Amino acid sequence: MSVHIDISGLRPERIAVVPSPLAELGMALHALAEPGHHPGLQGWVTGVTARLDPHLADRMCEADFLWRTTFSDLFLPCAGIPGGAALPGATLAEDLDLLDKLTDEQFVDAALEFTCALAYGSEGPHALSDPEVQRRAVDLAASRGPQQTRFTERLLVDPPGVRAWLRQFLEDCDEAFFAETWSRLRHPLAAEARHKTDLLRHKGLPEALASVSSALSLDETARRITVDKLTEGLTVTADGGLLLVPTSLGRPHLMVLHRYRWQPVLQYPVSSPELATPPSVEQLTLRMAALSHPVRMRICRHLARSAYTTGELAQVHGMTAPEISRHLSVLKKAGLITTRRRGRYVLHQLDVSVVARLGSDFLEGILR
């Protein structure tokens, strides 16, 4: 499963790397709502939560489905501006002005994405003009509680009122905690954008994408970018451009905006030299499958303590050497064991550091 971006005809000058204060505020709200997704931000979350005004905290719950379970496209409104070439604003106010430029249909459809499962990657009916979509939106919102039901009903009846409410709420968040955070983050993010822009100019798109994430790959012949994620999707740059938006608060999420007729956007976490390169979804699947077999789990128990030859493992487990070899092959293919030669013997040992990361790798893989 992957998300694909068709970049046929995309000109180099239409590729931009630009930070977005509104997108970063969206990630800040997500981290506050789901701190378990962001263990590295525990200190920041605790500090913000401790000084948060109770009234503002209550308002955060009114529309938290826009940022809690995933990330609404409303936080990247530049992608919805016709022409596919708009860039994020330099300030939050400029980004919010772009949000105001979206049509009511665009705003409502994006806001209801996680409520009524509107068509995302293809043309579909608009919630404001299709009574059946409206009915389904309210029904599904009701299954998520009265608060989401009230918000959905307000959104369908009074889009301008909800848009004004959301802008005021985001401005209040900026005053309460985000302006201080953004003042600290905007310079490193701008430096990251300059670095990626230089890579694009001097080394080309393949080098730039490789430096963004190991989950990105480029097929230059097919002119297609593949994003290794546990979801499926397809979008095209067509006559527009491709936007890359770095985030500091968003790790481990690698977000792909692939809404129909919106500019494709990759929002990626800035690299951190102390973090190991995350495995691909395929590699993660191999590791989970390899460890699910009871015999291989028992083999790992021995290999975690010491290095063993195939013959020694066969004797310990009461199995033949070919049987043990097949299990070792699965573990090695998954990258869970290492081998070294000592004279005429080949010794196998569990890579404890890889297994120790498996829990966080799994979490990162499913949240990517």
CSV table of C-alpha atoms in Angstrom, one decimal:
chain,number,residue,atom,x,y,z
A,1,MET,CA,0.0,0.0,0.0
A,2,SER,CA,1.3,3.4,-1.0
A,3,VAL,CA,0.3,6.9,-2.0
A,4,HIS,CA,1.5,7.8,-5.5
A,5,ILE,CA,2.1,11.3,-6.9
A,6,ASP,CA,2.1,11.5,-10.7
A,7,ILE,CA,4.6,14.3,-11.6
A,8,SER,CA,4.4,14.0,-15.4
A,9,GLY,CA,5.3,17.4,-16.9
A,10,LEU,CA,6.2,18.9,-13.6
A,11,ARG,CA,8.8,21.6,-14.1
A,12,PRO,CA,11.7,22.0,-11.6
A,13,GLU,CA,10.7,25.6,-10.8
A,14,ARG,CA,7.3,24.5,-9.8
A,15,ILE,CA,8.7,22.4,-6.8
A,16,ALA,CA,8.8,24.5,-3.6
A,17,VAL,CA,9.9,23.8,-0.1
A,18,VAL,CA,8.2,26.3,2.3
A,19,PRO,CA,7.3,26.1,6.0
A,20,SER,CA,3.7,26.8,7.0
A,21,PRO,CA,2.8,28.4,10.4
A,22,LEU,CA,-0.8,27.2,10.1
A,23,ALA,CA,0.3,23.6,9.3
A,24,GLU,CA,2.6,23.7,12.3
A,25,LEU,CA,-0.2,25.0,14.5
A,26,GLY,CA,-2.3,22.1,13.3
A,27,MET,CA,0.5,19.7,14.3
A,28,ALA,CA,0.7,21.5,17.7
A,29,LEU,CA,-3.0,20.9,18.3
A,30,HIS,CA,-2.6,17.3,17.3
A,31,ALA,CA,0.3,16.8,19.7
A,32,LEU,CA,-1.7,18.3,22.5
A,33,ALA,CA,-4.7,16.1,21.7
A,34,GLU,CA,-2.6,12.9,21.1
A,35,PRO,CA,0.6,13.2,23.2
A,36,GLY,CA,1.2,9.5,22.9
A,37,HIS,CA,1.9,9.9,19.2
A,38,HIS,CA,4.8,12.3,20.0
A,39,PRO,CA,6.9,11.0,23.0
A,40,GLY,CA,9.6,13.5,22.2
A,41,LEU,CA,7.2,16.4,22.8
A,42,GLN,CA,6.1,15.4,26.3
A,43,GLY,CA,7.9,18.3,28.0
A,44,TRP,CA,6.4,20.8,25.6
A,45,VAL,CA,2.9,19.3,25.9
A,46,THR,CA,3.1,19.4,29.7
A,47,GLY,CA,4.2,23.0,29.7
A,48,VAL,CA,1.5,24.2,27.3
A,49,THR,CA,-1.3,22.2,29.0
A,50,ALA,CA,-0.3,23.5,32.5
A,51,ARG,CA,-0.8,27.1,31.5
A,52,LEU,CA,-3.7,26.7,29.1
A,53,ASP,CA,-6.8,28.8,29.8
A,54,PRO,CA,-9.7,26.3,30.7
A,55,HIS,CA,-12.1,28.1,28.4
A,56,LEU,CA,-9.6,27.7,25.5
A,57,ALA,CA,-9.1,24.0,26.4
A,58,ASP,CA,-12.8,23.5,26.2
A,59,ARG,CA,-13.0,25.1,22.8
A,60,MET,CA,-10.2,22.7,21.6
A,61,CYS,CA,-12.7,19.9,22.1
A,62,GLU,CA,-15.4,21.4,19.8
A,63,ALA,CA,-13.7,20.5,16.6
A,64,ASP,CA,-10.8,18.3,17.7
A,65,PHE,CA,-11.6,15.7,15.0
A,66,LEU,CA,-9.9,18.1,12.6
A,67,TRP,CA,-6.6,17.4,14.2
A,68,ARG,CA,-6.9,14.5,16.7
A,69,THR,CA,-7.3,11.4,14.6
A,70,THR,CA,-5.4,12.7,11.6
A,71,PHE,CA,-4.6,16.1,10.0
A,72,SER,CA,-7.3,18.1,8.2
A,73,ASP,CA,-6.4,19.6,4.8
A,74,LEU,CA,-7.8,22.9,6.2
A,75,PHE,CA,-4.4,23.4,7.8
A,76,LEU,CA,-2.8,23.6,4.3
A,77,PRO,CA,-5.3,25.9,2.5
A,78,CYS,CA,-2.8,27.1,-0.1
A,79,ALA,CA,-3.2,23.7,-1.7
A,80,GLY,CA,-6.8,24.4,-2.5
A,81,ILE,CA,-6.2,27.7,-4.2
A,82,PRO,CA,-6.9,27.3,-8.0
A,83,GLY,CA,-3.8,27.1,-10.2
A,84,GLY,CA,-1.8,24.7,-8.0
A,85,ALA,CA,0.9,27.3,-7.4
A,86,ALA,CA,0.0,29.1,-4.1
A,87,LEU,CA,2.5,28.9,-1.3
A,88,PRO,CA,1.9,29.0,2.5
A,89,GLY,CA,1.9,32.4,4.1
A,90,ALA,CA,5.0,33.8,5.9
A,91,THR,CA,2.8,34.5,9.0
A,92,LEU,CA,-0.1,32.8,10.6
A,93,ALA,CA,-2.3,35.7,9.6
A,94,GLU,CA,-1.4,35.2,5.9
A,95,ASP,CA,-2.1,31.5,6.1
A,96,LEU,CA,-5.5,32.3,7.7
A,97,ASP,CA,-6.2,34.7,4.8
A,98,LEU,CA,-5.6,31.8,2.4
A,99,LEU,CA,-8.0,29.7,4.5
A,100,ASP,CA,-10.6,32.5,4.0
A,101,LYS,CA,-10.1,32.2,0.2
A,102,LEU,CA,-11.4,28.6,0.1
A,103,THR,CA,-15.0,28.3,-1.1
A,104,ASP,CA,-17.6,27.2,1.3
A,105,GLU,CA,-17.8,23.9,-0.6
A,106,GLN,CA,-14.1,23.3,-0.2
A,107,PHE,CA,-14.1,24.3,3.5
A,108,VAL,CA,-17.1,22.1,4.4
A,109,ASP,CA,-15.9,19.1,2.4
A,110,ALA,CA,-12.4,19.2,4.0
A,111,ALA,CA,-13.9,19.7,7.5
A,112,LEU,CA,-16.2,16.8,7.1
A,113,GLU,CA,-13.6,14.4,5.6
A,114,PHE,CA,-13.3,12.4,8.8
A,115,THR,CA,-17.1,12.5,9.6
A,116,CYS,CA,-18.8,11.4,6.4
A,117,ALA,CA,-16.1,9.8,4.3
A,118,LEU,CA,-16.6,12.0,1.3
A,119,ALA,CA,-14.8,11.1,-1.9
A,120,TYR,CA,-11.2,12.3,-1.4
A,121,GLY,CA,-9.1,11.3,-4.4
A,122,SER,CA,-11.9,11.7,-7.1
A,123,GLU,CA,-14.8,13.8,-8.0
A,124,GLY,CA,-17.8,13.4,-5.7
A,125,PRO,CA,-20.9,15.2,-4.5
A,126,HIS,CA,-20.5,18.2,-2.2
A,127,ALA,CA,-21.9,18.2,1.3
A,128,LEU,CA,-23.5,21.6,0.9
A,129,SER,CA,-25.4,20.5,-2.3
A,130,ASP,CA,-26.3,16.9,-1.7
A,131,PRO,CA,-29.0,16.1,0.9
A,132,GLU,CA,-27.9,12.4,1.1
A,133,VAL,CA,-24.3,13.4,1.9
A,134,GLN,CA,-25.6,15.8,4.6
A,135,ARG,CA,-27.8,13.1,6.1
A,136,ARG,CA,-24.9,10.6,6.2
A,137,ALA,CA,-22.6,13.2,7.7
A,138,VAL,CA,-25.0,13.9,10.6
A,139,ASP,CA,-25.6,10.2,11.2
A,140,LEU,CA,-21.9,9.4,11.3
A,141,ALA,CA,-21.2,12.4,13.5
A,142,ALA,CA,-23.9,11.2,15.9
A,143,SER,CA,-21.9,7.9,16.4
A,144,ARG,CA,-19.0,10.0,17.6
A,145,GLY,CA,-20.9,11.9,20.2
A,146,PRO,CA,-23.1,15.0,20.7
A,147,GLN,CA,-20.3,17.5,20.4
A,148,GLN,CA,-19.3,16.4,16.9
A,149,THR,CA,-23.0,16.2,15.9
A,150,ARG,CA,-23.5,19.8,17.0
A,151,PHE,CA,-20.4,21.0,15.1
A,152,THR,CA,-21.5,19.1,11.9
A,153,GLU,CA,-25.0,20.5,12.0
A,154,ARG,CA,-23.6,24.0,12.5
A,155,LEU,CA,-21.2,23.5,9.7
A,156,LEU,CA,-23.9,22.4,7.2
A,157,VAL,CA,-26.3,25.2,8.2
A,158,ASP,CA,-23.9,28.1,8.7
A,159,PRO,CA,-20.5,27.7,7.0
A,160,PRO,CA,-19.5,31.4,7.4
A,161,GLY,CA,-20.2,31.3,11.1
A,162,VAL,CA,-18.1,28.2,11.6
A,163,ARG,CA,-15.3,29.6,9.5
A,164,ALA,CA,-15.3,32.7,11.7
A,165,TRP,CA,-15.3,30.6,14.8
A,166,LEU,CA,-12.4,28.5,13.6
A,167,ARG,CA,-10.3,31.6,12.6
A,168,GLN,CA,-10.9,33.2,16.0
A,169,PHE,CA,-10.0,29.9,17.8
A,170,LEU,CA,-6.7,29.6,15.9
A,171,GLU,CA,-5.8,33.2,16.6
A,172,ASP,CA,-6.5,32.6,20.3
A,173,CYS,CA,-4.3,29.5,20.2
A,174,ASP,CA,-1.6,31.7,18.6
A,175,GLU,CA,-1.8,34.2,21.4
A,176,ALA,CA,-2.0,31.6,24.1
A,177,PHE,CA,1.0,29.4,23.2
A,178,PHE,CA,1.8,29.0,19.5
A,179,ALA,CA,3.4,32.4,18.8
A,180,GLU,CA,6.1,31.6,21.3
A,181,THR,CA,6.6,28.2,19.9
A,182,TRP,CA,6.7,29.4,16.3
A,183,SER,CA,9.2,32.1,17.1
A,184,ARG,CA,11.5,29.2,18.2
A,185,LEU,CA,10.7,26.9,15.3
A,186,ARG,CA,10.5,29.2,12.3
A,187,HIS,CA,14.2,29.8,11.9
A,188,PRO,CA,15.3,26.1,11.9
A,189,LEU,CA,12.4,25.3,9.5
A,190,ALA,CA,13.4,28.2,7.2
A,191,ALA,CA,17.0,26.8,7.2
A,192,GLU,CA,15.7,23.4,6.4
A,193,ALA,CA,13.7,24.8,3.5
A,194,ARG,CA,16.7,26.6,2.1
A,195,HIS,CA,18.8,23.4,2.4
A,196,LYS,CA,16.2,21.3,0.5
A,197,THR,CA,15.8,24.1,-2.1
A,198,ASP,CA,19.6,24.0,-2.7
A,199,LEU,CA,19.5,20.3,-3.1
A,200,LEU,CA,16.7,20.6,-5.6
A,201,ARG,CA,18.7,23.2,-7.6
A,202,HIS,CA,22.1,21.5,-7.6
A,203,LYS,CA,21.3,17.7,-7.1
A,204,GLY,CA,17.8,17.4,-8.4
A,205,LEU,CA,14.5,15.9,-7.1
A,206,PRO,CA,15.8,12.3,-6.4
A,207,GLU,CA,18.5,13.6,-4.1
A,208,ALA,CA,16.1,16.0,-2.4
A,209,LEU,CA,13.4,13.3,-1.8
A,210,ALA,CA,16.0,10.9,-0.5
A,211,SER,CA,17.0,13.5,2.1
A,212,VAL,CA,13.4,14.1,3.1
A,213,SER,CA,12.5,10.5,4.1
A,214,SER,CA,13.5,6.9,3.3
A,215,ALA,CA,9.7,6.4,2.8
A,216,LEU,CA,9.9,8.4,-0.4
A,217,SER,CA,11.0,7.0,-3.8
A,218,LEU,CA,11.1,8.4,-7.3
A,219,ASP,CA,10.6,6.4,-10.5
A,220,GLU,CA,12.1,8.8,-13.0
A,221,THR,CA,11.0,6.8,-16.0
A,222,ALA,CA,7.3,6.7,-14.9
A,223,ARG,CA,7.6,10.2,-13.4
A,224,ARG,CA,6.0,9.1,-10.2
A,225,ILE,CA,6.7,9.6,-6.5
A,226,THR,CA,5.8,6.7,-4.2
A,227,VAL,CA,5.2,7.4,-0.5
A,228,ASP,CA,5.5,4.2,1.6
A,229,LYS,CA,2.4,4.4,3.8
A,230,LEU,CA,-0.3,2.1,5.2
A,231,THR,CA,-2.9,3.7,2.9
A,232,GLU,CA,-3.6,4.0,-0.8
A,233,GLY,CA,-4.0,7.1,-2.9
A,234,LEU,CA,-3.1,8.7,-6.2
A,235,THR,CA,-2.8,12.4,-7.1
A,236,VAL,CA,-1.3,14.4,-9.9
A,237,THR,CA,0.6,17.7,-10.2
A,238,ALA,CA,-0.9,18.2,-13.7
A,239,ASP,CA,-0.3,21.9,-14.6
A,240,GLY,CA,0.4,22.9,-11.0
A,241,GLY,CA,3.3,22.3,-8.7
A,242,LEU,CA,4.5,20.1,-5.8
A,243,LEU,CA,4.9,21.6,-2.3
A,244,LEU,CA,7.1,20.2,0.4
A,245,VAL,CA,6.4,21.5,3.9
A,246,PRO,CA,8.8,20.7,6.7
A,247,THR,CA,7.5,20.3,10.3
A,248,SER,CA,9.3,20.1,13.7
A,249,LEU,CA,6.2,19.1,15.7
A,250,GLY,CA,4.9,16.5,13.3
A,251,ARG,CA,7.3,13.6,13.8
A,252,PRO,CA,6.6,10.7,13.1
A,253,HIS,CA,3.9,11.7,10.7
A,254,LEU,CA,4.7,11.9,7.0
A,255,MET,CA,1.6,13.5,5.6
A,256,VAL,CA,0.5,13.5,1.9
A,257,LEU,CA,-2.2,15.8,0.8
A,258,HIS,CA,-3.7,14.2,-2.2
A,259,ARG,CA,-7.2,15.7,-2.3
A,260,TYR,CA,-8.8,15.8,-5.8
A,261,ARG,CA,-8.0,19.0,-7.6
A,262,TRP,CA,-5.8,20.3,-4.8
A,263,GLN,CA,-2.1,20.8,-5.2
A,264,PRO,CA,-0.2,17.8,-3.9
A,265,VAL,CA,1.7,18.5,-0.7
A,266,LEU,CA,4.2,16.4,1.3
A,267,GLN,CA,4.5,17.5,4.9
A,268,TYR,CA,7.5,15.8,6.4
A,269,PRO,CA,9.3,15.8,9.8
A,270,VAL,CA,12.7,17.4,9.8
A,271,SER,CA,15.4,14.9,10.1
A,272,SER,CA,17.1,14.2,13.4
A,273,PRO,CA,20.6,12.8,13.3
A,274,GLU,CA,20.1,10.8,16.5
A,275,LEU,CA,17.2,8.9,15.2
A,276,ALA,CA,17.6,5.7,13.2
A,277,THR,CA,16.2,5.5,9.7
A,278,PRO,CA,12.7,4.0,10.1
A,279,PRO,CA,12.1,0.8,8.2
A,280,SER,CA,9.8,0.5,5.3
A,281,VAL,CA,6.3,-0.8,5.8
A,282,GLU,CA,7.3,-3.9,4.0
A,283,GLN,CA,10.3,-4.4,6.2
A,284,LEU,CA,8.2,-3.8,9.3
A,285,THR,CA,5.7,-6.4,8.1
A,286,LEU,CA,8.5,-8.9,7.6
A,287,ARG,CA,9.8,-8.3,11.1
A,288,MET,CA,6.4,-8.7,12.7
A,289,ALA,CA,5.6,-11.9,10.7
A,290,ALA,CA,9.0,-13.3,11.5
A,291,LEU,CA,8.5,-12.9,15.2
A,292,SER,CA,5.0,-14.3,15.2
A,293,HIS,CA,6.2,-17.9,14.8
A,294,PRO,CA,6.7,-19.7,18.1
A,295,VAL,CA,9.8,-21.6,16.9
A,296,ARG,CA,11.4,-18.4,15.8
A,297,MET,CA,10.6,-16.8,19.1
A,298,ARG,CA,12.4,-19.6,20.9
A,299,ILE,CA,15.3,-19.3,18.6
A,300,CYS,CA,15.4,-15.6,19.3
A,301,ARG,CA,15.5,-16.3,23.0
A,302,HIS,CA,18.8,-18.2,22.5
A,303,LEU,CA,20.2,-15.8,20.0
A,304,ALA,CA,19.5,-12.8,22.3
A,305,ARG,CA,21.9,-14.3,24.9
A,306,SER,CA,24.7,-15.5,22.8
A,307,ALA,CA,25.8,-16.4,19.2
A,308,TYR,CA,25.0,-20.0,18.0
A,309,THR,CA,25.7,-22.0,15.0
A,310,THR,CA,23.0,-23.7,13.0
A,311,GLY,CA,24.0,-27.1,14.3
A,312,GLU,CA,23.9,-25.9,17.9
A,313,LEU,CA,20.4,-24.5,17.5
A,314,ALA,CA,19.2,-27.7,15.8
A,315,GLN,CA,20.5,-29.7,18.8
A,316,VAL,CA,18.9,-27.4,21.3
A,317,HIS,CA,15.5,-27.4,19.6
A,318,GLY,CA,15.4,-31.0,18.5
A,319,MET,CA,15.1,-30.1,14.9
A,320,THR,CA,17.1,-30.8,11.7
A,321,ALA,CA,19.7,-28.3,10.5
A,322,PRO,CA,17.7,-27.5,7.3
A,323,GLU,CA,14.6,-26.7,9.4
A,324,ILE,CA,16.6,-24.3,11.6
A,325,SER,CA,18.2,-22.8,8.5
A,326,ARG,CA,14.8,-22.0,7.0
A,327,HIS,CA,13.8,-20.2,10.2
A,328,LEU,CA,17.1,-18.3,10.4
A,329,SER,CA,16.6,-17.3,6.7
A,330,VAL,CA,13.3,-15.7,7.6
A,331,LEU,CA,14.8,-13.8,10.6
A,332,LYS,CA,17.8,-12.7,8.5
A,333,LYS,CA,15.6,-11.4,5.7
A,334,ALA,CA,13.7,-9.4,8.2
A,335,GLY,CA,16.9,-7.8,9.4
A,336,LEU,CA,16.6,-9.3,13.0
A,337,ILE,CA,19.8,-11.3,13.2
A,338,THR,CA,23.4,-10.8,12.3
A,339,THR,CA,25.9,-13.5,11.2
A,340,ARG,CA,29.7,-13.7,11.4
A,341,ARG,CA,32.2,-16.3,10.5
A,342,ARG,CA,34.6,-17.9,13.0
A,343,GLY,CA,36.9,-20.3,11.2
A,344,ARG,CA,34.7,-22.8,9.5
A,345,TYR,CA,31.7,-22.0,11.7
A,346,VAL,CA,29.0,-19.4,11.0
A,347,LEU,CA,27.5,-17.8,14.1
A,348,HIS,CA,24.1,-16.2,14.3
A,349,GLN,CA,23.0,-13.6,16.9
A,350,LEU,CA,19.9,-11.5,17.5
A,351,ASP,CA,20.3,-7.8,16.7
A,352,VAL,CA,18.9,-6.6,20.0
A,353,SER,CA,18.9,-3.0,19.0
A,354,VAL,CA,16.6,-3.7,16.1
A,355,VAL,CA,14.2,-5.7,18.2
A,356,ALA,CA,14.2,-3.0,20.9
A,357,ARG,CA,13.1,-0.4,18.4
A,358,LEU,CA,10.4,-2.6,17.0
A,359,GLY,CA,7.7,-1.2,19.2
A,360,SER,CA,8.5,2.4,18.3
A,361,ASP,CA,9.1,1.4,14.7
A,362,PHE,CA,5.7,-0.2,14.6
A,363,LEU,CA,4.1,2.9,16.1
A,364,GLU,CA,5.9,5.2,13.6
A,365,GLY,CA,4.9,2.9,10.7
A,366,ILE,CA,1.2,3.0,11.4
A,367,LEU,CA,1.2,6.7,12.2
A,368,ARG,CA,3.3,7.7,9.2
